[in-house]
Amino acid sequence: MGRISFFLIFLLVCSCNYFKPQQESQSIARVGKNYLYKSDMATLVPAGTSKEDSLLLVRDFIDRWASQKLLIEAAEINLSDAKKREYNALIKQYKIDLYTRAYIEEIVKRTVDTLVSQEELKKYYQENKENFKTNGTLVRLRYINLSKDNPRFGTIKNKFFDYSKKDKIFWDTYALQCKSLALNDSIWVDMSQVYEKLPFITPDNRDEFVIAGKRIERTTKNDVFLVKITNVIDKNQISPFEYSKPTLKEVLLNKRKLELIKKFEKDITNDAIKNNDYEIYK
């Protein structure tokens, strides 16, 4: 009887040890039967991080890992079966959506033609002008900012206001004497860029300066700003073609992508029908 009792106790201890979670090699924390390994944090600490900061990062990561494991276990125990079925269906659908979207994006990336001709852009712009309106004021201008003590100020001023592309050599020489400048007045810019480059123009006084054809000479403490406003388009007006080109290209490419996706979905379905991989039972 004593030998049998000893044998039963031995079996009980062995079975308890068998079912007790064993610490895995290289593990640094455990929650229930879940282990956190050193390899899980291999890229956690950036190179050059101090020992103190490294310890804080590691401890914070371990604490968050433990909290998540404890919370998911509590949720699985306490949520109703109906709720878990609902969430499991959402998880399954999310996996389907994630995989199919990633696959289609790869197909589109390899297949869609990203070259959009000038003719296509202009045609779409002409047909859809009303959809391309300004969100704010657009301006075409040129300006220079130079020291008010510049000995050639008079010459530079005359050349600026009577600007000609023939004066390229002149500007190549004297541009170095300017603190900042922009002479290409064929480009449309929004008011945020005007405020940044010309700090004496503000939202409060913009109507005084931002007028088509306006010539401005503005002296500050040490500098002189010379500005020529070439053209202005107010908010909610049709955006110029050149300004709208990046948006036009994006719209046309998105249209191509959507058309390609529809075609791909149709083709893959038709192929499945032909190969008897897809059928509807009546």
CSV table of C-alpha atoms in Angstrom, one decimal:
chain,number,residue,atom,x,y,z
A,1,MET,CA,0.0,0.0,0.0
A,2,GLY,CA,2.9,2.3,0.9
A,3,ARG,CA,4.6,1.6,-2.4
A,4,ILE,CA,1.4,2.3,-4.4
A,5,SER,CA,0.9,5.6,-2.5
A,6,PHE,CA,4.5,6.7,-3.2
A,7,PHE,CA,4.0,5.8,-6.9
A,8,LEU,CA,0.7,7.8,-7.1
A,9,ILE,CA,2.4,10.8,-5.5
A,10,PHE,CA,5.3,10.5,-8.0
A,11,LEU,CA,2.8,10.5,-10.9
A,12,LEU,CA,1.0,13.5,-9.4
A,13,VAL,CA,4.2,15.6,-9.1
A,14,CYS,CA,5.3,14.6,-12.6
A,15,SER,CA,2.0,15.5,-14.1
A,16,CYS,CA,1.9,18.9,-12.3
A,17,ASN,CA,5.4,19.6,-13.6
A,18,TYR,CA,4.4,18.5,-17.1
A,19,PHE,CA,1.4,20.9,-17.2
A,20,LYS,CA,3.2,23.8,-15.5
A,21,PRO,CA,4.6,26.3,-18.1
A,22,GLN,CA,8.3,25.9,-18.4
A,23,GLN,CA,10.6,28.9,-18.8
A,24,GLU,CA,11.9,28.9,-22.3
A,25,SER,CA,15.6,29.7,-23.0
A,26,GLN,CA,16.2,33.3,-23.9
A,27,SER,CA,12.8,34.3,-22.4
A,28,ILE,CA,12.7,37.5,-20.3
A,29,ALA,CA,9.1,37.6,-19.1
A,30,ARG,CA,6.0,35.3,-18.8
A,31,VAL,CA,2.3,35.9,-18.6
A,32,GLY,CA,0.4,32.6,-18.1
A,33,LYS,CA,1.7,30.4,-21.0
A,34,ASN,CA,2.9,33.3,-23.0
A,35,TYR,CA,6.6,34.1,-23.1
A,36,LEU,CA,8.4,37.3,-24.2
A,37,TYR,CA,11.8,36.6,-25.8
A,38,LYS,CA,14.9,38.6,-26.2
A,39,SER,CA,14.5,38.3,-30.0
A,40,ASP,CA,11.1,40.1,-29.7
A,41,MET,CA,13.0,43.3,-28.6
A,42,ALA,CA,16.1,42.9,-30.9
A,43,THR,CA,15.4,46.3,-32.7
A,44,LEU,CA,13.7,48.0,-29.8
A,45,VAL,CA,16.6,50.1,-28.5
A,46,PRO,CA,18.2,52.5,-31.1
A,47,ALA,CA,22.0,52.5,-31.4
A,48,GLY,CA,23.7,55.0,-29.1
A,49,THR,CA,20.9,55.0,-26.5
A,50,SER,CA,22.2,55.5,-23.0
A,51,LYS,CA,22.0,52.6,-20.5
A,52,GLU,CA,19.4,54.4,-18.4
A,53,ASP,CA,17.2,55.2,-21.4
A,54,SER,CA,17.6,51.6,-22.7
A,55,LEU,CA,16.4,50.2,-19.4
A,56,LEU,CA,13.4,52.5,-19.4
A,57,LEU,CA,12.5,51.5,-23.0
A,58,VAL,CA,12.8,47.8,-22.3
A,59,ARG,CA,10.8,48.0,-19.0
A,60,ASP,CA,8.1,50.0,-20.7
A,61,PHE,CA,7.9,47.5,-23.6
A,62,ILE,CA,7.7,44.6,-21.2
A,63,ASP,CA,5.0,46.2,-19.1
A,64,ARG,CA,2.9,47.0,-22.2
A,65,TRP,CA,3.3,43.5,-23.5
A,66,ALA,CA,2.2,42.0,-20.1
A,67,SER,CA,-0.8,44.4,-19.9
A,68,GLN,CA,-2.0,43.4,-23.4
A,69,LYS,CA,-1.7,39.7,-22.7
A,70,LEU,CA,-3.6,40.1,-19.4
A,71,LEU,CA,-6.3,42.2,-21.0
A,72,ILE,CA,-6.8,39.8,-24.0
A,73,GLU,CA,-7.1,36.9,-21.6
A,74,ALA,CA,-9.6,38.7,-19.4
A,75,ALA,CA,-11.5,39.8,-22.5
A,76,GLU,CA,-11.7,36.2,-23.8
A,77,ILE,CA,-13.0,35.0,-20.5
A,78,ASN,CA,-15.5,37.8,-19.8
A,79,LEU,CA,-16.9,38.8,-23.3
A,80,SER,CA,-20.1,37.0,-24.2
A,81,ASP,CA,-20.0,34.3,-26.9
A,82,ALA,CA,-22.1,36.5,-29.2
A,83,LYS,CA,-19.7,39.4,-28.9
A,84,LYS,CA,-16.7,37.2,-29.6
A,85,ARG,CA,-18.4,35.7,-32.7
A,86,GLU,CA,-19.1,39.3,-33.9
A,87,TYR,CA,-15.5,40.4,-33.4
A,88,ASN,CA,-14.1,37.2,-35.0
A,89,ALA,CA,-16.2,37.8,-38.1
A,90,LEU,CA,-14.8,41.4,-38.2
A,91,ILE,CA,-11.3,40.0,-37.8
A,92,LYS,CA,-11.8,37.5,-40.6
A,93,GLN,CA,-13.2,40.2,-42.9
A,94,TYR,CA,-10.4,42.6,-42.1
A,95,LYS,CA,-7.9,39.9,-43.1
A,96,ILE,CA,-9.7,39.4,-46.4
A,97,ASP,CA,-9.7,43.1,-47.0
A,98,LEU,CA,-6.1,43.6,-46.1
A,99,TYR,CA,-4.8,40.7,-48.2
A,100,THR,CA,-6.9,41.6,-51.3
A,101,ARG,CA,-6.1,45.3,-51.1
A,102,ALA,CA,-2.3,44.6,-50.8
A,103,TYR,CA,-2.5,42.1,-53.7
A,104,ILE,CA,-4.5,44.5,-56.0
A,105,GLU,CA,-2.1,47.4,-55.1
A,106,GLU,CA,0.8,45.2,-56.3
A,107,ILE,CA,-1.0,44.4,-59.5
A,108,VAL,CA,-1.8,48.0,-60.1
A,109,LYS,CA,1.7,49.2,-59.3
A,110,ARG,CA,3.2,46.8,-61.9
A,111,THR,CA,0.5,47.4,-64.5
A,112,VAL,CA,-0.8,50.9,-64.6
A,113,ASP,CA,0.7,53.4,-67.0
A,114,THR,CA,1.9,56.4,-64.9
A,115,LEU,CA,2.7,58.5,-67.9
A,116,VAL,CA,0.1,61.2,-68.5
A,117,SER,CA,0.4,63.4,-71.6
A,118,GLN,CA,0.0,67.1,-71.7
A,119,GLU,CA,-2.9,66.6,-74.1
A,120,GLU,CA,-4.7,64.3,-71.6
A,121,LEU,CA,-4.3,66.8,-68.8
A,122,LYS,CA,-5.6,69.7,-70.9
A,123,LYS,CA,-8.5,67.7,-72.2
A,124,TYR,CA,-9.6,66.7,-68.7
A,125,TYR,CA,-9.0,70.2,-67.4
A,126,GLN,CA,-11.2,71.8,-70.1
A,127,GLU,CA,-14.0,69.2,-69.5
A,128,ASN,CA,-13.9,69.6,-65.7
A,129,LYS,CA,-12.8,73.2,-64.9
A,130,GLU,CA,-15.6,73.7,-62.4
A,131,ASN,CA,-14.1,71.0,-60.2
A,132,PHE,CA,-10.8,72.8,-59.9
A,133,LYS,CA,-11.4,75.9,-57.9
A,134,THR,CA,-9.0,77.8,-55.7
A,135,ASN,CA,-9.1,77.2,-51.9
A,136,GLY,CA,-7.4,80.6,-51.4
A,137,THR,CA,-5.9,83.5,-53.3
A,138,LEU,CA,-3.2,82.7,-55.9
A,139,VAL,CA,-0.6,85.1,-57.0
A,140,ARG,CA,2.0,85.5,-59.8
A,141,LEU,CA,4.9,87.8,-58.8
A,142,ARG,CA,8.6,88.5,-58.9
A,143,TYR,CA,10.6,90.0,-56.1
A,144,ILE,CA,14.1,90.8,-54.9
A,145,ASN,CA,15.4,91.6,-51.4
A,146,LEU,CA,18.7,93.5,-51.2
A,147,SER,CA,20.5,95.9,-48.8
A,148,LYS,CA,19.3,99.4,-49.1
A,149,ASP,CA,22.9,100.6,-49.1
A,150,ASN,CA,23.7,98.6,-52.3
A,151,PRO,CA,25.7,101.0,-54.6
A,152,ARG,CA,24.0,99.7,-57.7
A,153,PHE,CA,20.5,99.9,-56.2
A,154,GLY,CA,19.2,102.3,-58.9
A,155,THR,CA,20.4,100.1,-61.8
A,156,ILE,CA,19.0,97.0,-60.1
A,157,LYS,CA,15.7,98.7,-59.5
A,158,ASN,CA,15.3,99.8,-63.1
A,159,LYS,CA,16.2,96.4,-64.4
A,160,PHE,CA,13.8,94.7,-62.1
A,161,PHE,CA,10.7,96.8,-62.9
A,162,ASP,CA,11.5,96.7,-66.6
A,163,TYR,CA,12.4,93.1,-66.4
A,164,SER,CA,13.4,91.3,-69.6
A,165,LYS,CA,14.7,87.7,-70.1
A,166,LYS,CA,17.4,89.3,-72.3
A,167,ASP,CA,19.0,90.5,-69.0
A,168,LYS,CA,20.0,87.0,-67.9
A,169,ILE,CA,23.7,87.9,-67.7
A,170,PHE,CA,23.0,91.0,-65.6
A,171,TRP,CA,20.9,88.9,-63.1
A,172,ASP,CA,23.4,86.1,-63.0
A,173,THR,CA,25.9,88.7,-61.9
A,174,TYR,CA,23.8,90.8,-59.5
A,175,ALA,CA,21.7,87.9,-58.0
A,176,LEU,CA,24.6,87.2,-55.7
A,177,GLN,CA,24.1,90.7,-54.1
A,178,CYS,CA,20.5,89.9,-53.3
A,179,LYS,CA,19.5,88.4,-50.0
A,180,SER,CA,16.7,86.5,-51.8
A,181,LEU,CA,14.9,86.8,-55.1
A,182,ALA,CA,12.4,85.1,-57.4
A,183,LEU,CA,12.2,86.3,-61.0
A,184,ASN,CA,10.0,83.7,-62.5
A,185,ASP,CA,6.6,85.3,-62.4
A,186,SER,CA,5.0,82.6,-64.6
A,187,ILE,CA,4.5,80.4,-61.5
A,188,TRP,CA,1.3,80.6,-59.4
A,189,VAL,CA,1.8,80.6,-55.6
A,190,ASP,CA,-0.6,80.7,-52.7
A,191,MET,CA,-0.6,83.4,-50.1
A,192,SER,CA,1.2,81.4,-47.5
A,193,GLN,CA,4.3,81.5,-49.6
A,194,VAL,CA,3.8,85.3,-50.2
A,195,TYR,CA,3.7,85.9,-46.4
A,196,GLU,CA,6.8,83.8,-45.9
A,197,LYS,CA,8.9,85.4,-48.5
A,198,LEU,CA,7.6,89.0,-48.1
A,199,PRO,CA,7.1,89.4,-44.3
A,200,PHE,CA,5.8,93.0,-44.7
A,201,ILE,CA,2.7,91.6,-46.3
A,202,THR,CA,0.3,90.2,-43.8
A,203,PRO,CA,-3.3,89.0,-43.8
A,204,ASP,CA,-4.4,92.3,-42.4
A,205,ASN,CA,-2.8,94.5,-45.2
A,206,ARG,CA,-2.7,92.1,-48.1
A,207,ASP,CA,-5.5,94.0,-50.0
A,208,GLU,CA,-3.2,97.0,-50.1
A,209,PHE,CA,-0.4,95.1,-51.8
A,210,VAL,CA,-1.8,92.1,-53.6
A,211,ILE,CA,-3.2,93.8,-56.7
A,212,ALA,CA,-2.6,92.7,-60.3
A,213,GLY,CA,0.0,95.1,-61.9
A,214,LYS,CA,1.1,96.5,-58.5
A,215,ARG,CA,4.7,97.7,-58.2
A,216,ILE,CA,6.0,97.7,-54.6
A,217,GLU,CA,9.2,99.3,-53.1
A,218,ARG,CA,9.2,98.6,-49.4
A,219,THR,CA,12.1,99.6,-47.1
A,220,THR,CA,12.7,97.9,-43.8
A,221,LYS,CA,15.4,98.6,-41.2
A,222,ASN,CA,18.3,97.3,-43.4
A,223,ASP,CA,16.7,96.0,-46.6
A,224,VAL,CA,14.6,97.0,-49.6
A,225,PHE,CA,12.0,94.7,-51.1
A,226,LEU,CA,11.1,95.3,-54.8
A,227,VAL,CA,8.0,93.5,-55.8
A,228,LYS,CA,6.0,93.3,-59.0
A,229,ILE,CA,2.5,91.6,-58.7
A,230,THR,CA,1.8,90.2,-62.2
A,231,ASN,CA,-1.6,88.6,-61.6
A,232,VAL,CA,-4.0,87.6,-58.9
A,233,ILE,CA,-6.8,85.0,-58.7
A,234,ASP,CA,-9.2,85.2,-55.7
A,235,LYS,CA,-10.6,82.3,-53.7
A,236,ASN,CA,-13.3,80.1,-55.3
A,237,GLN,CA,-12.2,81.0,-58.8
A,238,ILE,CA,-11.2,78.4,-61.4
A,239,SER,CA,-7.6,77.4,-60.8
A,240,PRO,CA,-5.1,78.0,-63.7
A,241,PHE,CA,-4.2,74.9,-65.6
A,242,GLU,CA,-0.5,75.0,-64.6
A,243,TYR,CA,-1.3,75.3,-61.0
A,244,SER,CA,-3.8,72.4,-61.3
A,245,LYS,CA,-1.5,70.0,-63.1
A,246,PRO,CA,-0.3,68.0,-60.1
A,247,THR,CA,-3.9,67.5,-59.0
A,248,LEU,CA,-5.1,66.7,-62.6
A,249,LYS,CA,-2.4,64.0,-62.9
A,250,GLU,CA,-3.4,62.5,-59.6
A,251,VAL,CA,-7.0,62.4,-60.6
A,252,LEU,CA,-6.3,60.8,-64.0
A,253,LEU,CA,-4.0,58.2,-62.4
A,254,ASN,CA,-6.6,57.3,-59.8
A,255,LYS,CA,-9.2,56.9,-62.7
A,256,ARG,CA,-6.8,54.5,-64.4
A,257,LYS,CA,-6.2,52.5,-61.3
A,258,LEU,CA,-10.0,52.2,-60.6
A,259,GLU,CA,-10.6,51.1,-64.2
A,260,LEU,CA,-7.8,48.5,-63.9
A,261,ILE,CA,-9.1,47.2,-60.7
A,262,LYS,CA,-12.6,46.7,-62.1
A,263,LYS,CA,-11.1,44.9,-65.2
A,264,PHE,CA,-8.9,42.7,-63.0
A,265,GLU,CA,-11.8,41.7,-60.8
A,266,LYS,CA,-13.9,40.9,-63.8
A,267,ASP,CA,-11.1,38.9,-65.5
A,268,ILE,CA,-10.3,36.9,-62.4
A,269,THR,CA,-14.0,36.0,-62.0
A,270,ASN,CA,-14.4,35.1,-65.7
A,271,ASP,CA,-11.3,32.9,-65.6
A,272,ALA,CA,-12.6,31.1,-62.5
A,273,ILE,CA,-15.9,30.4,-64.3
A,274,LYS,CA,-14.0,29.0,-67.4
A,275,ASN,CA,-11.9,26.8,-65.2
A,276,ASN,CA,-14.9,25.5,-63.2
A,277,ASP,CA,-13.5,27.1,-60.0
A,278,TYR,CA,-16.5,29.3,-59.6
A,279,GLU,CA,-20.2,28.4,-60.0
A,280,ILE,CA,-23.5,29.3,-58.6
A,281,TYR,CA,-25.9,26.6,-57.7
A,282,LYS,CA,-29.5,27.0,-58.7
